[in-house]
PDB file of C-alpha atoms and ligand atoms in Angstrom:
ATOM      1  CA  MET A   1      -7.533 -23.270 -15.199  1.00 50.00           C
ATOM      2  CA  ARG A   2      -5.702 -22.125 -18.293  1.00 54.00           C
ATOM      3  CA  GLU A   3      -3.200 -24.538 -19.752  1.00 55.00           C
ATOM      4  CA  GLU A   4      -0.327 -22.103 -19.279  1.00 57.00           C
ATOM      5  CA  ASP A   5      -1.013 -22.059 -15.546  1.00 60.00           C
ATOM      6  CA  LEU A   6      -0.187 -25.717 -15.214  1.00 69.00           C
ATOM      7  CA  GLU A   7       3.297 -25.972 -13.916  1.00 81.00           C
ATOM      8  CA  ILE A   8       5.778 -28.727 -14.290  1.00 92.00           C
ATOM      9  CA  ALA A   9       6.998 -30.186 -11.010  1.00 94.00           C
ATOM     10  CA  VAL A  10       9.824 -32.685 -10.828  1.00 96.00           C
ATOM     11  CA  LYS A  11      10.678 -34.840  -7.840  1.00 96.00           C
ATOM     12  CA  VAL A  12      14.416 -35.388  -7.631  1.00 97.00           C
ATOM     13  CA  VAL A  13      15.983 -37.860  -5.209  1.00 96.00           C
ATOM     14  CA  ILE A  14      19.574 -37.423  -4.085  1.00 96.00           C
ATOM     15  CA  VAL A  15      21.123 -40.721  -3.050  1.00 95.00           C
ATOM     16  CA  GLY A  16      24.586 -41.830  -2.014  1.00 96.00           C
ATOM     17  CA  ASN A  17      26.409 -42.864   1.127  1.00 95.00           C
ATOM     18  CA  GLY A  18      26.273 -40.750   4.284  1.00 93.00           C
ATOM     19  CA  ALA A  19      28.375 -37.589   4.504  1.00 94.00           C
ATOM     20  CA  VAL A  20      29.066 -37.213   0.779  1.00 97.00           C
ATOM     21  CA  GLY A  21      27.292 -33.843   0.835  1.00 95.00           C
ATOM     22  CA  LYS A  22      23.723 -34.607  -0.244  1.00 94.00           C
ATOM     23  CA  SER A  23      21.959 -32.401   2.302  1.00 91.00           C
ATOM     24  CA  SER A  24      24.486 -29.637   1.750  1.00 93.00           C
ATOM     25  CA  MET A  25      23.826 -29.819  -1.986  1.00 96.00           C
ATOM     26  CA  ILE A  26      20.094 -29.428  -1.480  1.00 94.00           C
ATOM     27  CA  GLN A  27      20.651 -26.494   0.874  1.00 91.00           C
ATOM     28  CA  ARG A  28      23.091 -24.890  -1.537  1.00 94.00           C
ATOM     29  CA  PHE A  29      20.823 -25.186  -4.524  1.00 95.00           C
ATOM     30  CA  CYS A  30      17.581 -24.227  -2.822  1.00 91.00           C
ATOM     31  CA  LYS A  31      18.786 -21.685  -0.282  1.00 85.00           C
ATOM     32  CA  GLY A  32      22.157 -20.599  -1.596  1.00 80.00           C
ATOM     33  CA  VAL A  33      23.976 -21.402   1.621  1.00 76.00           C
ATOM     34  CA  PHE A  34      26.702 -23.771   2.801  1.00 76.00           C
ATOM     35  CA  THR A  35      26.670 -24.665   6.468  1.00 66.00           C
ATOM     36  CA  ARG A  36      29.325 -26.918   7.884  1.00 59.00           C
ATOM     37  CA  ASP A  37      27.198 -28.099  10.762  1.00 55.00           C
ATOM     38  CA  TYR A  38      23.941 -28.404   8.923  1.00 51.00           C
ATOM     39  CA  LYS A  39      21.727 -30.792  10.855  1.00 48.00           C
ATOM     40  CA  LYS A  40      19.815 -33.496   9.107  1.00 54.00           C
ATOM     41  CA  THR A  41      16.838 -33.063  11.328  1.00 47.00           C
ATOM     42  CA  ILE A  42      15.485 -30.216   9.262  1.00 47.00           C
ATOM     43  CA  GLY A  43      12.036 -31.677   9.701  1.00 48.00           C
ATOM     44  CA  VAL A  44      10.984 -31.420   6.081  1.00 54.00           C
ATOM     45  CA  ASP A  45      10.979 -33.990   3.318  1.00 73.00           C
ATOM     46  CA  PHE A  46      12.224 -31.737   0.577  1.00 85.00           C
ATOM     47  CA  LEU A  47      13.283 -28.253  -0.428  1.00 89.00           C
ATOM     48  CA  GLU A  48      12.325 -26.724  -3.740  1.00 92.00           C
ATOM     49  CA  ARG A  49      13.468 -24.211  -6.269  1.00 94.00           C
ATOM     50  CA  ILE A  50      11.946 -22.998  -9.495  1.00 94.00           C
ATOM     51  CA  ILE A  51      14.215 -22.861 -12.517  1.00 95.00           C
ATOM     52  CA  GLU A  52      13.645 -22.012 -16.124  1.00 95.00           C
ATOM     53  CA  VAL A  53      14.006 -24.553 -18.899  1.00 95.00           C
ATOM     54  CA  ASN A  54      13.308 -23.476 -22.484  1.00 91.00           C
ATOM     55  CA  CYS A  55      11.306 -20.502 -21.212  1.00 91.00           C
ATOM     56  CA  GLU A  56       9.158 -22.714 -19.002  1.00 91.00           C
ATOM     57  CA  GLU A  57       9.117 -22.654 -15.234  1.00 93.00           C
ATOM     58  CA  VAL A  58       9.949 -25.956 -13.633  1.00 95.00           C
ATOM     59  CA  ARG A  59       9.556 -26.601  -9.933  1.00 94.00           C
ATOM     60  CA  LEU A  60      12.296 -28.915  -8.711  1.00 95.00           C
ATOM     61  CA  MET A  61      11.607 -30.684  -5.442  1.00 94.00           C
ATOM     62  CA  LEU A  62      14.812 -32.044  -3.981  1.00 95.00           C
ATOM     63  CA  TRP A  63      14.248 -34.830  -1.509  1.00 92.00           C
ATOM     64  CA  ASP A  64      16.620 -35.353   1.378  1.00 86.00           C
ATOM     65  CA  THR A  65      17.208 -38.880   2.667  1.00 85.00           C
ATOM     66  CA  ALA A  66      17.468 -37.339   6.150  1.00 76.00           C
ATOM     67  CA  GLY A  67      20.172 -39.812   7.143  1.00 78.00           C
ATOM     68  CA  GLN A  68      18.136 -42.932   6.384  1.00 81.00           C
ATOM     69  CA  GLU A  69      20.885 -44.201   4.062  1.00 80.00           C
ATOM     70  CA  GLU A  70      23.183 -44.802   7.017  1.00 76.00           C
ATOM     71  CA  PHE A  71      20.909 -47.579   8.218  1.00 76.00           C
ATOM     72  CA  ASP A  72      20.139 -48.799   4.702  1.00 77.00           C
ATOM     73  CA  ALA A  73      16.560 -47.929   5.519  1.00 79.00           C
ATOM     74  CA  ILE A  74      15.428 -45.570   2.810  1.00 83.00           C
ATOM     75  CA  THR A  75      11.683 -45.874   2.705  1.00 83.00           C
ATOM     76  CA  LYS A  76       9.651 -46.565  -0.400  1.00 87.00           C
ATOM     77  CA  ALA A  77       7.963 -43.214   0.158  1.00 86.00           C
ATOM     78  CA  TYR A  78      11.296 -41.524  -0.462  1.00 90.00           C
ATOM     79  CA  TYR A  79      11.544 -42.985  -3.953  1.00 93.00           C
ATOM     80  CA  ARG A  80       7.857 -42.930  -4.816  1.00 93.00           C
ATOM     81  CA  GLY A  81       7.143 -40.871  -7.901  1.00 95.00           C
ATOM     82  CA  ALA A  82      10.743 -39.711  -8.324  1.00 97.00           C
ATOM     83  CA  GLN A  83      11.352 -38.448 -11.844  1.00 98.00           C
ATOM     84  CA  ALA A  84      15.108 -37.858 -11.710  1.00 98.00           C
ATOM     85  CA  ALA A  85      17.998 -38.866  -9.467  1.00 98.00           C
ATOM     86  CA  VAL A  86      21.445 -37.744  -8.388  1.00 98.00           C
ATOM     87  CA  LEU A  87      23.914 -40.519  -7.508  1.00 98.00           C
ATOM     88  CA  ALA A  88      26.461 -38.797  -5.292  1.00 98.00           C
ATOM     89  CA  PHE A  89      29.849 -39.767  -3.907  1.00 98.00           C
ATOM     90  CA  SER A  90      32.723 -37.922  -2.295  1.00 98.00           C
ATOM     91  CA  THR A  91      36.207 -37.323  -3.701  1.00 98.00           C
ATOM     92  CA  VAL A  92      37.670 -38.292  -0.320  1.00 98.00           C
ATOM     93  CA  ASP A  93      35.553 -41.381   0.409  1.00 98.00           C
ATOM     94  CA  ARG A  94      36.462 -44.487  -1.568  1.00 98.00           C
ATOM     95  CA  VAL A  95      33.601 -46.540  -0.161  1.00 98.00           C
ATOM     96  CA  SER A  96      31.099 -43.964  -1.383  1.00 98.00           C
ATOM     97  CA  PHE A  97      32.499 -44.253  -4.918  1.00 98.00           C
ATOM     98  CA  ASP A  98      32.335 -48.053  -4.831  1.00 98.00           C
ATOM     99  CA  ALA A  99      28.674 -47.801  -3.778  1.00 97.00           C
ATOM    100  CA  ILE A 100      27.517 -45.859  -6.860  1.00 98.00           C
ATOM    101  CA  ARG A 101      26.608 -48.980  -8.860  1.00 98.00           C
ATOM    102  CA  SER A 102      24.376 -50.255  -6.108  1.00 96.00           C
ATOM    103  CA  TRP A 103      22.736 -46.840  -5.647  1.00 96.00           C
ATOM    104  CA  LYS A 104      21.907 -46.802  -9.328  1.00 98.00           C
ATOM    105  CA  LYS A 105      20.391 -50.242  -9.046  1.00 97.00           C
ATOM    106  CA  LYS A 106      18.282 -49.210  -6.056  1.00 95.00           C
ATOM    107  CA  VAL A 107      16.922 -46.221  -7.948  1.00 97.00           C
ATOM    108  CA  GLU A 108      16.144 -48.388 -10.982  1.00 97.00           C
ATOM    109  CA  ASP A 109      14.450 -51.021  -8.843  1.00 96.00           C
ATOM    110  CA  GLU A 110      12.205 -48.419  -7.226  1.00 95.00           C
ATOM    111  CA  CYS A 111      11.717 -45.891 -10.022  1.00 97.00           C
ATOM    112  CA  GLY A 112      12.579 -47.597 -13.305  1.00 97.00           C
ATOM    113  CA  GLU A 113      14.565 -45.758 -15.972  1.00 96.00           C
ATOM    114  CA  ILE A 114      14.614 -42.126 -14.950  1.00 98.00           C
ATOM    115  CA  PRO A 115      17.216 -39.457 -15.791  1.00 98.00           C
ATOM    116  CA  MET A 116      20.230 -39.853 -13.516  1.00 98.00           C
ATOM    117  CA  VAL A 117      23.593 -38.191 -13.083  1.00 98.00           C
ATOM    118  CA  ILE A 118      26.682 -39.184 -11.169  1.00 98.00           C
ATOM    119  CA  VAL A 119      28.032 -36.405  -8.973  1.00 98.00           C
ATOM    120  CA  GLN A 120      31.556 -36.409  -7.609  1.00 98.00           C
ATOM    121  CA  ASN A 121      31.338 -33.904  -4.774  1.00 98.00           C
ATOM    122  CA  LYS A 122      34.035 -32.224  -2.659  1.00 98.00           C
ATOM    123  CA  ILE A 123      36.372 -31.534  -5.568  1.00 98.00           C
ATOM    124  CA  ASP A 124      37.794 -28.681  -3.489  1.00 98.00           C
ATOM    125  CA  LEU A 125      39.550 -31.533  -1.627  1.00 98.00           C
ATOM    126  CA  VAL A 126      41.144 -32.910  -4.793  1.00 96.00           C
ATOM    127  CA  ASP A 127      44.567 -32.944  -3.099  1.00 97.00           C
ATOM    128  CA  GLN A 128      43.224 -35.670  -0.831  1.00 98.00           C
ATOM    129  CA  ALA A 129      41.413 -37.574  -3.589  1.00 98.00           C
ATOM    130  CA  VAL A 130      41.085 -41.338  -3.192  1.00 98.00           C
ATOM    131  CA  VAL A 131      39.650 -41.917  -6.659  1.00 97.00           C
ATOM    132  CA  ASP A 132      41.288 -40.973  -9.927  1.00 96.00           C
ATOM    133  CA  ALA A 133      39.616 -39.121 -12.739  1.00 97.00           C
ATOM    134  CA  ASP A 134      39.960 -42.016 -15.206  1.00 98.00           C
ATOM    135  CA  GLU A 135      38.118 -44.540 -13.112  1.00 98.00           C
ATOM    136  CA  VAL A 136      35.329 -42.092 -12.414  1.00 98.00           C
ATOM    137  CA  GLU A 137      34.908 -41.416 -16.124  1.00 98.00           C
ATOM    138  CA  MET A 138      34.963 -45.139 -16.863  1.00 98.00           C
ATOM    139  CA  LEU A 139      32.220 -45.790 -14.349  1.00 98.00           C
ATOM    140  CA  ALA A 140      30.072 -42.976 -15.750  1.00 98.00           C
ATOM    141  CA  ARG A 141      30.462 -44.434 -19.249  1.00 98.00           C
ATOM    142  CA  GLU A 142      29.664 -47.924 -18.045  1.00 98.00           C
ATOM    143  CA  LEU A 143      26.514 -46.749 -16.267  1.00 98.00           C
ATOM    144  CA  HIS A 144      25.491 -44.428 -19.138  1.00 97.00           C
ATOM    145  CA  CYS A 145      25.269 -41.451 -16.810  1.00 98.00           C
ATOM    146  CA  ARG A 146      26.576 -37.961 -17.278  1.00 98.00           C
ATOM    147  CA  LEU A 147      29.220 -37.024 -14.715  1.00 98.00           C
ATOM    148  CA  TYR A 148      29.455 -33.728 -12.824  1.00 98.00           C
ATOM    149  CA  ARG A 149      32.291 -32.761 -10.501  1.00 98.00           C
ATOM    150  CA  THR A 150      31.033 -30.406  -7.824  1.00 98.00           C
ATOM    151  CA  SER A 151      32.074 -28.536  -4.765  1.00 98.00           C
ATOM    152  CA  VAL A 152      29.061 -27.633  -2.745  1.00 97.00           C
ATOM    153  CA  LYS A 153      31.394 -25.740  -0.447  1.00 97.00           C
ATOM    154  CA  GLU A 154      32.739 -23.524  -3.212  1.00 97.00           C
ATOM    155  CA  ASP A 155      29.514 -23.546  -5.209  1.00 97.00           C
ATOM    156  CA  LEU A 156      31.029 -25.206  -8.258  1.00 98.00           C
ATOM    157  CA  ASN A 157      28.746 -26.918 -10.799  1.00 98.00           C
ATOM    158  CA  VAL A 158      25.828 -27.461  -8.436  1.00 98.00           C
ATOM    159  CA  ARG A 159      23.294 -25.537 -10.494  1.00 97.00           C
ATOM    160  CA  GLN A 160      24.425 -27.340 -13.636  1.00 98.00           C
ATOM    161  CA  VAL A 161      23.514 -30.730 -12.168  1.00 98.00           C
ATOM    162  CA  PHE A 162      19.906 -29.771 -11.609  1.00 98.00           C
ATOM    163  CA  GLN A 163      19.564 -27.779 -14.806  1.00 98.00           C
ATOM    164  CA  TYR A 164      20.712 -30.829 -16.767  1.00 98.00           C
ATOM    165  CA  LEU A 165      18.342 -33.204 -14.968  1.00 98.00           C
ATOM    166  CA  ALA A 166      15.395 -30.860 -15.538  1.00 97.00           C
ATOM    167  CA  GLU A 167      16.226 -30.531 -19.231  1.00 97.00           C
ATOM    168  CA  LYS A 168      16.644 -34.258 -19.633  1.00 97.00           C
ATOM    169  CA  TYR A 169      13.350 -34.908 -17.885  1.00 96.00           C
ATOM    170  CA  LEU A 170      11.487 -32.355 -19.996  1.00 95.00           C
ATOM    171  CA  SER A 171      12.973 -33.649 -23.213  1.00 94.00           C
ATOM    172  CA  GLN A 172      11.257 -37.000 -22.569  1.00 92.00           C
ATOM    173  CA  LEU A 173       7.770 -35.577 -22.076  1.00 87.00           C
TER     174      LEU A 173
HETATM  175  P1  GDP B 201      25.044 -36.144   3.560  1.00 61.43           P
HETATM  176  O1  GDP B 201      25.131 -37.078   4.733  1.00 61.43           O
HETATM  177  O2  GDP B 201      25.400 -36.829   2.270  1.00 61.43           O
HETATM  178  O3  GDP B 201      23.751 -35.397   3.477  1.00 61.43           O
HETATM  179  O4  GDP B 201      26.219 -35.059   3.767  1.00 61.43           O
HETATM  180  P2  GDP B 201      26.156 -33.592   4.409  1.00 61.43           P
HETATM  181  O5  GDP B 201      25.519 -32.651   3.474  1.00 61.43           O
HETATM  182  O6  GDP B 201      25.630 -33.691   5.791  1.00 61.43           O
HETATM  183  O7  GDP B 201      27.718 -33.224   4.418  1.00 61.43           O
HETATM  184  C1  GDP B 201      28.651 -33.957   5.185  1.00 61.43           C
HETATM  185  C2  GDP B 201      29.828 -33.057   5.503  1.00 61.43           C
HETATM  186  O8  GDP B 201      30.542 -32.739   4.312  1.00 61.43           O
HETATM  187  C3  GDP B 201      29.404 -31.724   6.130  1.00 61.43           C
HETATM  188  O9  GDP B 201      30.339 -31.383   7.145  1.00 61.43           O
HETATM  189  C4  GDP B 201      29.504 -30.752   4.968  1.00 61.43           C
HETATM  190  O10 GDP B 201      29.782 -29.445   5.410  1.00 61.43           O
HETATM  191  C5  GDP B 201      30.670 -31.333   4.176  1.00 61.43           C
HETATM  192  N1  GDP B 201      30.628 -30.997   2.726  1.00 61.43           N
HETATM  193  C6  GDP B 201      29.562 -31.070   1.896  1.00 61.43           C
HETATM  194  N2  GDP B 201      29.905 -30.698   0.648  1.00 61.43           N
HETATM  195  C7  GDP B 201      31.224 -30.378   0.690  1.00 61.43           C
HETATM  196  C8  GDP B 201      32.164 -29.925  -0.309  1.00 61.43           C
HETATM  197  O11 GDP B 201      31.881 -29.730  -1.488  1.00 61.43           O
HETATM  198  N3  GDP B 201      33.458 -29.739   0.123  1.00 61.43           N
HETATM  199  C9  GDP B 201      33.833 -29.941   1.413  1.00 61.43           C
HETATM  200  N4  GDP B 201      35.125 -29.706   1.718  1.00 61.43           N
HETATM  201  N5  GDP B 201      32.978 -30.358   2.361  1.00 61.43           N
HETATM  202  C10 GDP B 201      31.686 -30.576   2.005  1.00 61.43           C
END
């Protein structure tokens, strides 16, 4: 096999409390759709999409927790070999914001220091926000993570999250 045929594949885990929009984000990024009643029982471990980073093709594999987080039962297999992570919370769910620190710790415990971002999803519901912008920025600074504000529903900033993670991962190789 020629060296240029070797492709770069990156396993990305998307963690956060239930209902913050993780599955929807994966669907949006990999299939370009938003479905309100998207079922978690999609029967696959991950969806993938190829993006370009510095003229190289990178295959991103986005792993869905498939609802395991609701029972605090995410398996080791979910985290195994993950090379980047999204820590997601919802603009309208205070508890999900308060859980970000512990999600980061879980990822570090299982995967070590890998590129991570904090994602504040559902910014289309900003009128009903239960977190203010300052405290979110403070948390991102404290945890040394870049922050993205997304609306999976309105397709705002979703691509940027994964582009950044892929670039960060590649820059370490
Ligand atoms: P998960 O449990 O974290 O995987 O969350 P889901 O992807 O199942 O989403 C939970 C609910 O939030 C679903 O009804 C989604 O349609 C909805 N949702 C996801 N992203 C957004 C968003 O950006 N804005 C709004 N308004 N709803 C969203």
